[in-house]
Coordinates of C-alpha atoms and ligand atoms in Angstrom, one line a residue:
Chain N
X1 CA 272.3 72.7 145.1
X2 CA 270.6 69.6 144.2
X3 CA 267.3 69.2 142.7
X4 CA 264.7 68.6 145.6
X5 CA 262.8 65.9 144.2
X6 CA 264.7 63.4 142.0
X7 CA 268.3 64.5 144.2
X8 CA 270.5 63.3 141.5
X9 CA 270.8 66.5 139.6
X10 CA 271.7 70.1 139.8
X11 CA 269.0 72.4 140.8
X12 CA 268.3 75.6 137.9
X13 CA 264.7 76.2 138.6
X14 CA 263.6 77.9 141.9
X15 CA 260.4 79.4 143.4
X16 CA 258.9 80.8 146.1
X17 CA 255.9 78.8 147.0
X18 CA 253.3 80.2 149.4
X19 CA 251.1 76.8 150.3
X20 CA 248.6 76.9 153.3
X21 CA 249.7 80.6 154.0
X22 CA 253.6 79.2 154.4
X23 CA 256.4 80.5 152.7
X24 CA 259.2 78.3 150.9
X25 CA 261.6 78.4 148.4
X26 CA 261.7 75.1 146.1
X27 CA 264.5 74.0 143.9
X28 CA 264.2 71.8 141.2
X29 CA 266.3 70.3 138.6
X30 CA 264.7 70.9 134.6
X31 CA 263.5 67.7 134.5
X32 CA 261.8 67.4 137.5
X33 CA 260.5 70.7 136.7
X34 CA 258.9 70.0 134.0
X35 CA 256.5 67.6 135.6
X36 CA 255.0 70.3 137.1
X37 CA 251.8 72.4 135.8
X38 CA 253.3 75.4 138.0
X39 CA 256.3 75.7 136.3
X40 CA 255.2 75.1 132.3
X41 CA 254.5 78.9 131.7
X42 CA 258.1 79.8 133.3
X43 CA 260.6 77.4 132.1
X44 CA 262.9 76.9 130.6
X45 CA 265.0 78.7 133.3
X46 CA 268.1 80.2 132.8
X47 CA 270.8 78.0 134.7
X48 CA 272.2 79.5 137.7
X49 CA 273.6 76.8 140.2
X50 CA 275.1 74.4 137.2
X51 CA 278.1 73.6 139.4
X52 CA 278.1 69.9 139.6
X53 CA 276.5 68.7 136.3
X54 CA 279.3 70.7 134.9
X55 CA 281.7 68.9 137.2
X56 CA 281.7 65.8 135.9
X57 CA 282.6 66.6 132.6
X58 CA 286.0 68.5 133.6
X59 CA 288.4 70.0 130.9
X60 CA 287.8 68.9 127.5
X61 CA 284.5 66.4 128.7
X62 CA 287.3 64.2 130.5
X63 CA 286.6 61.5 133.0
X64 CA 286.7 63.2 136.3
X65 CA 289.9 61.2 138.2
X66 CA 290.5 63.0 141.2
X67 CA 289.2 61.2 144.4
X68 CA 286.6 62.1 146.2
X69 CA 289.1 62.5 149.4
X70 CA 290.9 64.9 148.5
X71 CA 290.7 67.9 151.0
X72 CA 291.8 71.3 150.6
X73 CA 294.9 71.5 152.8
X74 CA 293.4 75.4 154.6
X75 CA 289.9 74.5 155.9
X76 CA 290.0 70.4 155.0
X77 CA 286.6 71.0 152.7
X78 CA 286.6 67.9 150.9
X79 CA 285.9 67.3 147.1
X80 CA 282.8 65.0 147.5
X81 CA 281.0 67.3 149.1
X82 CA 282.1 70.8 147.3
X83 CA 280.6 68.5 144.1
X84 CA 277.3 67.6 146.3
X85 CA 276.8 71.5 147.7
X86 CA 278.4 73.6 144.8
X87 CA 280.0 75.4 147.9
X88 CA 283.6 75.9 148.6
X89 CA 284.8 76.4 151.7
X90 CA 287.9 79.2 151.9
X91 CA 289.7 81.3 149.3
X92 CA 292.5 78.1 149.0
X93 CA 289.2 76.4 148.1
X94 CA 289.9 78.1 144.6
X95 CA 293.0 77.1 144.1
X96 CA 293.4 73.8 145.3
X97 CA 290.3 73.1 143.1
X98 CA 291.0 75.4 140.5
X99 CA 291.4 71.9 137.8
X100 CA 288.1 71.2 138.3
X101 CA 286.7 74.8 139.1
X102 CA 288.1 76.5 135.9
X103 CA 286.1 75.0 133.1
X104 CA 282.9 75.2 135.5
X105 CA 283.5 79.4 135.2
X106 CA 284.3 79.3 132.0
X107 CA 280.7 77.2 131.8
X108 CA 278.8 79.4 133.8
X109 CA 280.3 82.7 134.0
X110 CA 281.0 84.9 130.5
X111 CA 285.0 85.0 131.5
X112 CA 287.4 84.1 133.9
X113 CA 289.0 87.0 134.5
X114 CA 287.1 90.2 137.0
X115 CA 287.0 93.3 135.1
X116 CA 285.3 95.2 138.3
X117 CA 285.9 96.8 141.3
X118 CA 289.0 96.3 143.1
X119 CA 289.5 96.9 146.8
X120 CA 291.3 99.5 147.4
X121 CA 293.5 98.0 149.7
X122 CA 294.3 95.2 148.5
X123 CA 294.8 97.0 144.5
X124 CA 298.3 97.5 143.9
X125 CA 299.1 95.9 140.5
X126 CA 295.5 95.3 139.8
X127 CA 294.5 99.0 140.5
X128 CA 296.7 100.2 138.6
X129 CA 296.1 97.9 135.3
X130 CA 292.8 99.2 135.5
X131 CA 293.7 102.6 135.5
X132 CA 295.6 101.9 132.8
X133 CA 292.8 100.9 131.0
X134 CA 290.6 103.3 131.9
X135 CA 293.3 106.2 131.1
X136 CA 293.5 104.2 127.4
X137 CA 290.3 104.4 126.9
X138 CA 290.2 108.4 127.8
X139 CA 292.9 108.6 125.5
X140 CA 291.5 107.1 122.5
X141 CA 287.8 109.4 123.4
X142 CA 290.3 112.7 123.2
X143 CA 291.9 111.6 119.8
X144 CA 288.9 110.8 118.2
X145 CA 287.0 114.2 119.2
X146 CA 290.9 116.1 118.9
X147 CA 291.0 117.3 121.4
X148 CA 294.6 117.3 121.3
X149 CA 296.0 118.8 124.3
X150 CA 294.2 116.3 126.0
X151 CA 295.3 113.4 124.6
X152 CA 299.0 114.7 124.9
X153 CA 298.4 115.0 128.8
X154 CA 297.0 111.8 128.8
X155 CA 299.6 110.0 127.4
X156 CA 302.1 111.4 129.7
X157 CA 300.4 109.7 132.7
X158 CA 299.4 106.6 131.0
X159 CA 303.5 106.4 130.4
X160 CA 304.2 107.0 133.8
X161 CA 301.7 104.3 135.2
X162 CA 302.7 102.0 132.6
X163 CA 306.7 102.2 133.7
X164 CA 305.6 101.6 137.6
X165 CA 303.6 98.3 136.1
X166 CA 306.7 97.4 134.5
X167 CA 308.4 97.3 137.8
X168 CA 306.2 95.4 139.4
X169 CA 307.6 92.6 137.2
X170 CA 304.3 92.4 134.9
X171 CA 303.7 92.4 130.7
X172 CA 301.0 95.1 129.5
X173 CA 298.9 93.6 127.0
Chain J
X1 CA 259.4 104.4 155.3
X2 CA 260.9 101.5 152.8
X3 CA 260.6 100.8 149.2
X4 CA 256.5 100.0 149.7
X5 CA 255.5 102.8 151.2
X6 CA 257.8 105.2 149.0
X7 CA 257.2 106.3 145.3
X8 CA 259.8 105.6 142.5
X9 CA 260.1 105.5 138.5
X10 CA 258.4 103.2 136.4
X11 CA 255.9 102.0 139.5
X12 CA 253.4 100.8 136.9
X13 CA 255.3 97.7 135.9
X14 CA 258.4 98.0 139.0
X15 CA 257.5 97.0 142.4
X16 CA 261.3 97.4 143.1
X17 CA 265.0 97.3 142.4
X18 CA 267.7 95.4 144.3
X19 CA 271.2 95.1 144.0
X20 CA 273.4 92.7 146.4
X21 CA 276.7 92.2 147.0
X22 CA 278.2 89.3 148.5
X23 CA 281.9 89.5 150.4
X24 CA 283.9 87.5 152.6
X25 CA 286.5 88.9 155.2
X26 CA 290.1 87.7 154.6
X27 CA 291.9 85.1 157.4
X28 CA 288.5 83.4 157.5
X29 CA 287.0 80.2 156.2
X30 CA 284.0 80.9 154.3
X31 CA 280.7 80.3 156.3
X32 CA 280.7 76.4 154.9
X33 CA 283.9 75.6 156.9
X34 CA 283.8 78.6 159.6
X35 CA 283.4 77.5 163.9
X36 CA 281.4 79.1 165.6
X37 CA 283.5 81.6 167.2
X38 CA 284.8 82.7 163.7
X39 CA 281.4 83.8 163.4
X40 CA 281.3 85.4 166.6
X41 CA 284.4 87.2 165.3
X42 CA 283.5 88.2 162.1
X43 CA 279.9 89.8 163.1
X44 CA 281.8 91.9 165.9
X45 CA 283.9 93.2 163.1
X46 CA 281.1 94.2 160.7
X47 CA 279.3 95.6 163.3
X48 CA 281.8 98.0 164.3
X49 CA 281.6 99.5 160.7
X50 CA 278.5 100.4 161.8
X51 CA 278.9 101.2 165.7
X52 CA 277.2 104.4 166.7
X53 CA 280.1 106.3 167.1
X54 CA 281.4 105.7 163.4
X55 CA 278.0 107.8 161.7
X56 CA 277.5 106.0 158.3
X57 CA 276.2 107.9 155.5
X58 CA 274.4 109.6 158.1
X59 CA 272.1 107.1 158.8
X60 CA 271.4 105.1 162.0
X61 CA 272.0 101.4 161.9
X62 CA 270.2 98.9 164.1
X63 CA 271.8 95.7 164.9
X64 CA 269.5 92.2 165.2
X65 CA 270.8 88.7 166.0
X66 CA 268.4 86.2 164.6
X67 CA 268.4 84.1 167.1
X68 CA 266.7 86.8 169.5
X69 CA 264.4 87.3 166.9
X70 CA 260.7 85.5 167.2
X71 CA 259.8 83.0 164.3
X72 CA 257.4 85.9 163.2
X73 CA 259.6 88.6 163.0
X74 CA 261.6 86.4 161.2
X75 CA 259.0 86.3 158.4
X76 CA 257.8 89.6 158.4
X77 CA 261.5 90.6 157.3
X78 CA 261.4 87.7 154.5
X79 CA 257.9 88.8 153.6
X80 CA 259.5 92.4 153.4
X81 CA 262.1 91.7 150.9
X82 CA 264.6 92.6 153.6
X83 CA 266.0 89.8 154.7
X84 CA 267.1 86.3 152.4
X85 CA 264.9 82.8 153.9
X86 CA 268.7 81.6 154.1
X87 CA 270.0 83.9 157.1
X88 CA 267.1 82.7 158.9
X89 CA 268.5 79.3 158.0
X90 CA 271.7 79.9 159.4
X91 CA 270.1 81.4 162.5
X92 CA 272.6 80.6 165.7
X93 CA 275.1 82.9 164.1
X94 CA 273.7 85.2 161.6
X95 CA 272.2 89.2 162.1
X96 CA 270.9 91.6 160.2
X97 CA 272.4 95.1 160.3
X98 CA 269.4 97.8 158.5
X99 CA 269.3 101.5 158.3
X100 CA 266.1 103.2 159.4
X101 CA 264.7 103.8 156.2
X102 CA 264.9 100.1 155.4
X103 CA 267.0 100.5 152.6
X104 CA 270.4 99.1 152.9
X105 CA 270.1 95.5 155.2
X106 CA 273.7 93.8 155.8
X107 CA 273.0 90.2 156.4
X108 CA 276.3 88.7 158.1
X109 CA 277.1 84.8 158.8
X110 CA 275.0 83.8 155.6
X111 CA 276.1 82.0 152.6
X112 CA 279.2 84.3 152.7
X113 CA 280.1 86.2 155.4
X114 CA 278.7 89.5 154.4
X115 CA 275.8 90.1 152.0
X116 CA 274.9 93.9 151.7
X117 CA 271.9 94.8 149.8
X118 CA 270.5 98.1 149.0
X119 CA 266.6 97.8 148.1
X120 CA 264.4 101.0 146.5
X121 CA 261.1 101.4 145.3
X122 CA 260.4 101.5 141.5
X123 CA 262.8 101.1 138.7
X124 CA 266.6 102.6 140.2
X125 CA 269.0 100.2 139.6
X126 CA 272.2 102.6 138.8
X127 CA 270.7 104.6 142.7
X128 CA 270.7 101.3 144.4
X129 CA 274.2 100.4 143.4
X130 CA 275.6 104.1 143.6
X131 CA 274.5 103.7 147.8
X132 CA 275.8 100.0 148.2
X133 CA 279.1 100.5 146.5
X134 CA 279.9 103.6 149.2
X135 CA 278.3 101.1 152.3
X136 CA 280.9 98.7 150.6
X137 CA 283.8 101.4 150.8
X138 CA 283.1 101.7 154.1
X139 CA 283.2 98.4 155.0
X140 CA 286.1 98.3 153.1
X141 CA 287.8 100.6 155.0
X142 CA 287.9 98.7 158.2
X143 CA 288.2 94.9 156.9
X144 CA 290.1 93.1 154.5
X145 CA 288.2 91.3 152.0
X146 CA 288.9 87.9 150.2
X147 CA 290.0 89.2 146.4
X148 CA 291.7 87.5 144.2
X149 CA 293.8 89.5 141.1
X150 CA 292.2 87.3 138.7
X151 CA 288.5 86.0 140.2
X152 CA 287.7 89.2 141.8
X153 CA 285.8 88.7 145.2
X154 CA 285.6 85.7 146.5
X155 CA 282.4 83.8 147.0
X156 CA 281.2 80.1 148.6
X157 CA 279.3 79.8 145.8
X158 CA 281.7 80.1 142.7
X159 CA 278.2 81.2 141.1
X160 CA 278.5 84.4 142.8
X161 CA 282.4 84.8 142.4
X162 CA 284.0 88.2 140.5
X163 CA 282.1 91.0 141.0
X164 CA 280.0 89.3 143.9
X165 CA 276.6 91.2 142.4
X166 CA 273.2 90.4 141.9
X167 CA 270.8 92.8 140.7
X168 CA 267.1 92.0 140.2
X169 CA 264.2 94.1 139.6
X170 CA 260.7 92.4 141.0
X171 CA 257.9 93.6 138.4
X172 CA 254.4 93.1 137.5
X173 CA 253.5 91.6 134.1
X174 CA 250.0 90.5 134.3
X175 CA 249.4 90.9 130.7
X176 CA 252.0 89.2 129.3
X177 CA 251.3 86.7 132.0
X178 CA 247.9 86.4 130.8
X179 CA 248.3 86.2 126.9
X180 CA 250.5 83.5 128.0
X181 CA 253.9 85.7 125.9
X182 CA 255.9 85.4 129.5
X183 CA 257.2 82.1 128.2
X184 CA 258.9 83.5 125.4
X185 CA 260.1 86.7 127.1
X186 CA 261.7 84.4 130.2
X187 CA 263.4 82.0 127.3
X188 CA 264.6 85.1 125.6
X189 CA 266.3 86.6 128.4
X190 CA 268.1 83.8 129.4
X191 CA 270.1 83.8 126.3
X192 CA 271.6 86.9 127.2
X193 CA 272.7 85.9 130.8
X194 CA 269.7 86.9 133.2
X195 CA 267.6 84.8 134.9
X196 CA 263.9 85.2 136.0
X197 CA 262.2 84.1 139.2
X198 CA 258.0 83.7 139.6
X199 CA 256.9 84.0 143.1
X200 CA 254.8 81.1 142.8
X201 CA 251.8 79.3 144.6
X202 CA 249.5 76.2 143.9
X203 CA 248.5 76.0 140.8
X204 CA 249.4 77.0 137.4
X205 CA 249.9 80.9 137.0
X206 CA 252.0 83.1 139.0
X207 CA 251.2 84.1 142.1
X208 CA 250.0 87.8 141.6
X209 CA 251.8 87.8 138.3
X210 CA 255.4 88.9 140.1
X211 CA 258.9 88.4 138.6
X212 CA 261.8 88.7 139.6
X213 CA 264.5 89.1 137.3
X214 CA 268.2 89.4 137.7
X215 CA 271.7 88.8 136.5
X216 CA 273.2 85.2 136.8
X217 CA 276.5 86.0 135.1
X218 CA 279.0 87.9 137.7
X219 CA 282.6 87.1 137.0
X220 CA 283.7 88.9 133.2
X221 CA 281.7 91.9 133.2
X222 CA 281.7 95.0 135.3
X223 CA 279.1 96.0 137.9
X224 CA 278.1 98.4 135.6
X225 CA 278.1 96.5 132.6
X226 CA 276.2 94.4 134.9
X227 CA 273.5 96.6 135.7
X228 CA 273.3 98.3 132.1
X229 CA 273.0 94.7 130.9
X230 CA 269.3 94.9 133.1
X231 CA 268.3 97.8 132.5
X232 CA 268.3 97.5 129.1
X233 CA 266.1 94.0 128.9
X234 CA 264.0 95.3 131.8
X235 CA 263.2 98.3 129.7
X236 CA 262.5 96.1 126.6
X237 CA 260.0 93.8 129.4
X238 CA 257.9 96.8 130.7
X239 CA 257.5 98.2 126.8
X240 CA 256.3 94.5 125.9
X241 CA 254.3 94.6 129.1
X242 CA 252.8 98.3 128.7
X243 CA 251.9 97.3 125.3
X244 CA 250.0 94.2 126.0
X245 CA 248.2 95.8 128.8
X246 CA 246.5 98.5 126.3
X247 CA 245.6 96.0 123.8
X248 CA 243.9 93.9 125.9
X249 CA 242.1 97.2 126.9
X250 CA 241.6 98.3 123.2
X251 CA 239.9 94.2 122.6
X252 CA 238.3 93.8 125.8
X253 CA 236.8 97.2 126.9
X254 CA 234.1 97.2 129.4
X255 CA 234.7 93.4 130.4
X256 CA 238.5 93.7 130.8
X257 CA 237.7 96.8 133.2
X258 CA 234.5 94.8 134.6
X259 CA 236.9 92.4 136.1
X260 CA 239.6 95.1 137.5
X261 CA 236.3 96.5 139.1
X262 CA 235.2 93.4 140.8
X263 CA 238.9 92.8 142.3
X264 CA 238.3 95.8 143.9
X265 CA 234.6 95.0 144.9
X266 CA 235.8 91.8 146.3
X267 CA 238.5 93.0 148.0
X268 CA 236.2 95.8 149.7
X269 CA 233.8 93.2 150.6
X270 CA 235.3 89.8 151.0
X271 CA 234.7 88.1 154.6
X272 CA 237.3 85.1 154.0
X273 CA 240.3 85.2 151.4
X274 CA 242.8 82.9 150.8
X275 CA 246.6 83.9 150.2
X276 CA 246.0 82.9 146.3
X277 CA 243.3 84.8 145.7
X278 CA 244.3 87.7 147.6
X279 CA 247.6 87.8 145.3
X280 CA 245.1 87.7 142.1
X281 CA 243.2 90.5 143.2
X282 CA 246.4 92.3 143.8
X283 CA 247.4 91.3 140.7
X284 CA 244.1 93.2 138.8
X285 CA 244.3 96.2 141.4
X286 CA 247.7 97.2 140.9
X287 CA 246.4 96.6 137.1
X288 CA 243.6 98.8 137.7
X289 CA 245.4 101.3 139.0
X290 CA 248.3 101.6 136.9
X291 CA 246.2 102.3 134.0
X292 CA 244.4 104.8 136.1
X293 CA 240.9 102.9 135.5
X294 CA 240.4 102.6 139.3
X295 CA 240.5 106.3 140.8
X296 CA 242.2 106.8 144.7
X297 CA 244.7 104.7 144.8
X298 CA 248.5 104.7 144.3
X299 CA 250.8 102.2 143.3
X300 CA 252.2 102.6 146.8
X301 CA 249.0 102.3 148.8
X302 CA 248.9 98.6 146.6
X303 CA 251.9 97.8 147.7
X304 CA 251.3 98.6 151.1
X305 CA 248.2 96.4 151.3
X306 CA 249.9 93.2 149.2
X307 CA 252.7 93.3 151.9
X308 CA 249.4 93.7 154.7
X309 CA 248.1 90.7 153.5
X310 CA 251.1 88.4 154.0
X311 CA 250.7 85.4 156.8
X312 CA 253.5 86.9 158.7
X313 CA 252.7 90.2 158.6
X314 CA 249.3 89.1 159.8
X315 CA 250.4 87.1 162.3
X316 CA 252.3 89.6 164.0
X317 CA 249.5 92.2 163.9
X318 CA 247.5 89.6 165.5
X319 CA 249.8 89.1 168.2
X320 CA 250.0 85.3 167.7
X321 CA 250.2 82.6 165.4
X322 CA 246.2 82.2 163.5
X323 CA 245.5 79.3 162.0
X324 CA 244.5 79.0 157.9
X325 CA 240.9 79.4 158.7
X326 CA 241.4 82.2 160.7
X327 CA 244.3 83.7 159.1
X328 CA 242.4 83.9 155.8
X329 CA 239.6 85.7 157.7
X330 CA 241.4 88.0 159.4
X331 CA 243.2 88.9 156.0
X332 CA 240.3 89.7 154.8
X333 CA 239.0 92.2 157.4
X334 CA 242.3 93.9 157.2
X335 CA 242.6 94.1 154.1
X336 CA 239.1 95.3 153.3
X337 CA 239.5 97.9 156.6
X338 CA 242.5 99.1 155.0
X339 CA 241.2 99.9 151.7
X340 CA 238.2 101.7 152.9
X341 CA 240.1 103.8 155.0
X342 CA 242.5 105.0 152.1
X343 CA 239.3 105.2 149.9
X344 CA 237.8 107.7 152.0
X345 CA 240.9 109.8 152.7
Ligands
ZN1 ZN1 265.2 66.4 139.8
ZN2 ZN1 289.4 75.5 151.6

């Protein structure tokens, strides 16, 4: 989202302004911000929308090179404007952009990688990495308080979900 | 009953505690990209989760499309906390699907195609979350959602992409506001990936000294991890808050209750009052009461009459749409009706 006033830089700072008895949200870049009595005892603001101030500087703070034409072959959401909105526009968004998407996560978000919930349809491999995980962590509880029995029951199951990983053509970690 | 008319933990400091969670339904461009009649298609398979013959959780769901919805409605919901300013922005193909407690609201044909959030009174976080993860299930259990083995669920907003959460708690810090400490607490927080919202009018201090503060990191970490991450630096918020309220009581005494008196006096008494100062003398009510200075009210009747005193709740008690002048009048007379009447209950 792009800052409301100046409209050359990424929104971070947003209210809710109630003017006249009207309801609005503004958004405003930091620097614009700034100019503004209303926000001194607030900012600085965390950022949330950094998308495309970060986009610009790429992987390794490289010139960006890829033309602003360039569509995503599912929904034809083009590059200019995912850069202008911050929005993509279908899940081969993410991986048609993924280049200039990746170091923007890695900017804004603490990883790259989900560690939560998992549909349970869709789960398969994922659900049962996570089991594994969860079972490894259970594991390393019972040894550590001995309870002994437990840990051997554990590590029964945690063999048999690790061999049907294994099948499924994946390396534990 | 919602979260302002119902009591929960912490509601000295916590107005109330929100978690969201945004999804999009697989096969379909996000709402960015999506025609018309993929929104037509995804909103008649949401709301078949929720169809009358298919109980959910037990509770009765009511269906709305924005569009049917008069401009007032439209911002007594938004006023409510119940619906985002956004889904009234997308309104030719966006509704609203909310339980009749007012607690969980599904706003479909948004920024994504789902967002689900479960709203309750007070300071309840892990509750909130504990409801909307099983109204998630069962959404689950009839669509297929956009996930991705590595990025989680996927959002239109990368921002929101992973777990898809946002949690916020809205609280009430008038004394940190007002020995001017907020400024560091906001900077401090955002080091440890939350982000704070003021709800904001003219002028320089916070309208009614509400904050809204919530999570901006959602891919890496857990929901839980998520929502422990909150609690925790809420908790440290409302100890620095709690702390700053009693020493202003232990310096100022009589003058520092003088002028939690007065709010009340004015707001008993006032013939015309603008939406600022209405907020303010929220503000010093709900202060007054939480630290049980002024005797007969609750945090929830303070509530109540803060979300009375709204332009569009107003407007739609009216019947039509007031001008300022008379709008700021005819707060006043409701708000100073109300307050008698719960005085003398
Ligand atoms: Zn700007
Ligand atoms: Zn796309």
């Amino acid at each position: 989202m792009l800052c409301e006033e100046c409209r050359q830089r990424q929104a971070t700072v947003h209210m809710t302004k109630i003017i006249n008895n009207m309801r609005s949200e503004i958004h405003l870049c930091e620097q614009c911000a700034s100019n503004h009595e209303e926000f001194a005892s607030i900012t600085p603001f965390s950022m949330n929308d950094l998308i495309a101030s970060f986009m610009d500087m790429g992987a390794g703070h490289q010139p960006f090179v890829r033309s602003a034409t360039v569509k995503c072959p599912a929904c034809g959401m083009d590059y200019a404007k995912f850069k202008k909105t911050g929005m993509l526009g279908c899940r081969e968004c993410y991986r048609h952009f993924s280049n200039e998407l990746l170091p923007v996560l890695r900017k804004i978000q603490s990883r790259t990688e989900h560690s939560g919930k998992v549909p349970k349809r869709s789960g398969s491999s994922l659900l049962l990495k996570k089991q594994i995980n969860e079972l490894r962590q259970e594991l390393k509880i019972a040894v550590e308080t001995e309870a002994f029995e437990r840990a051997a029951e554990i590590r029964d199951r945690l063999k048999a979900l690790e061999a049907s990983y294994r099948e499924q053509g994946r390396d534990i970690k | 009953m919602s979260w302002i008319e119902e009591k929960g933990p912490d509601r000295d400091v916590v107005l109330s505690s929100r978690i969201r969670l945004a999804r999009n339904i697989a096969g379909y461009p996000f709402p960015t990209m999506m025609k018309d009649s993929d929104a037509r298609e995804i909103l008649d398979v949401v709301k078949r989760c929720f169809s009358v013959s298919t109980p959910f959780s037990g509770r009765r769901y009511s269906v709305t499309h924005i569009k049917d919805l008069p401009m007032v409605d439209r911002q007594v919901l938004v006023e409510k906390h119940l619906a985002s300013i956004d889904l009234m922005q997308h309104s030719d193909v966006a509704a609203l699907i909310m339980d009749d407690r007012q607690r969980v609201t599904i706003m479909v044909n948004e920024e994504d195609h789902i967002r689900m959030q479960c709203i309750l009174p007070g300071f309840q976080l892990d509750k909130a979350w504990e409801m909307l993860d099983r109204v998630d299930d069962t959404i689950e259990a009839e669509v297929e959602y956009s996930f991705d083995d590595r990025l989680g669920y996927l959002t239109t907003c990368p921002t929101n992409v992973g777990t898809g959460l946002r949690a916020s708690v809205m609280m009430h810090l008038p004394a940190l506001t007002v020995s001017k400490q907020i400024g560091a607490v906001l900077q401090t927080i955002s080091k440890i990936g939350l982000t704070a919202r003021g709800l904001y009018g003219e002028g320089s201090e916070a309208l009614g000294n509400i904050y809204q503060i919530s999570n901006q990191i959602t891919l890496g970490p857990s929901e839980q991890d998520i929502i422990n991450n909150l609690t925790v630096a809420c908790q440290r918020i409302f100890e620095k808050e709690r702390m700053a309220q009693q020493a202003m009581l232990k310096v100022s005494g009589k003058q520092f209750e003088d002028v939690l008196w007065r709010a009340l006096g004015t707001l008993t008494h006032a013939r015309v009052m603008e939406i600022k100062e209405f907020m303010a003398l929220m503000s010093q009510l709900r202060l007054g009461v939480g630290l049980s200075i002024i005797p007969g009210l609750t945090a929830e009747n303070v509530n109540e009459l803060m979300i009375l005193g709204q332009s569009g709740v107003l407007n739609k008690r009216a019947g039509r749409e007031l001008d300022d002048a008379d709008l700021n009048v005819y707060r006043a007379e409701t708000i100073r009706n109300r307050l008698n009447e719960i005085l003398q209950a």
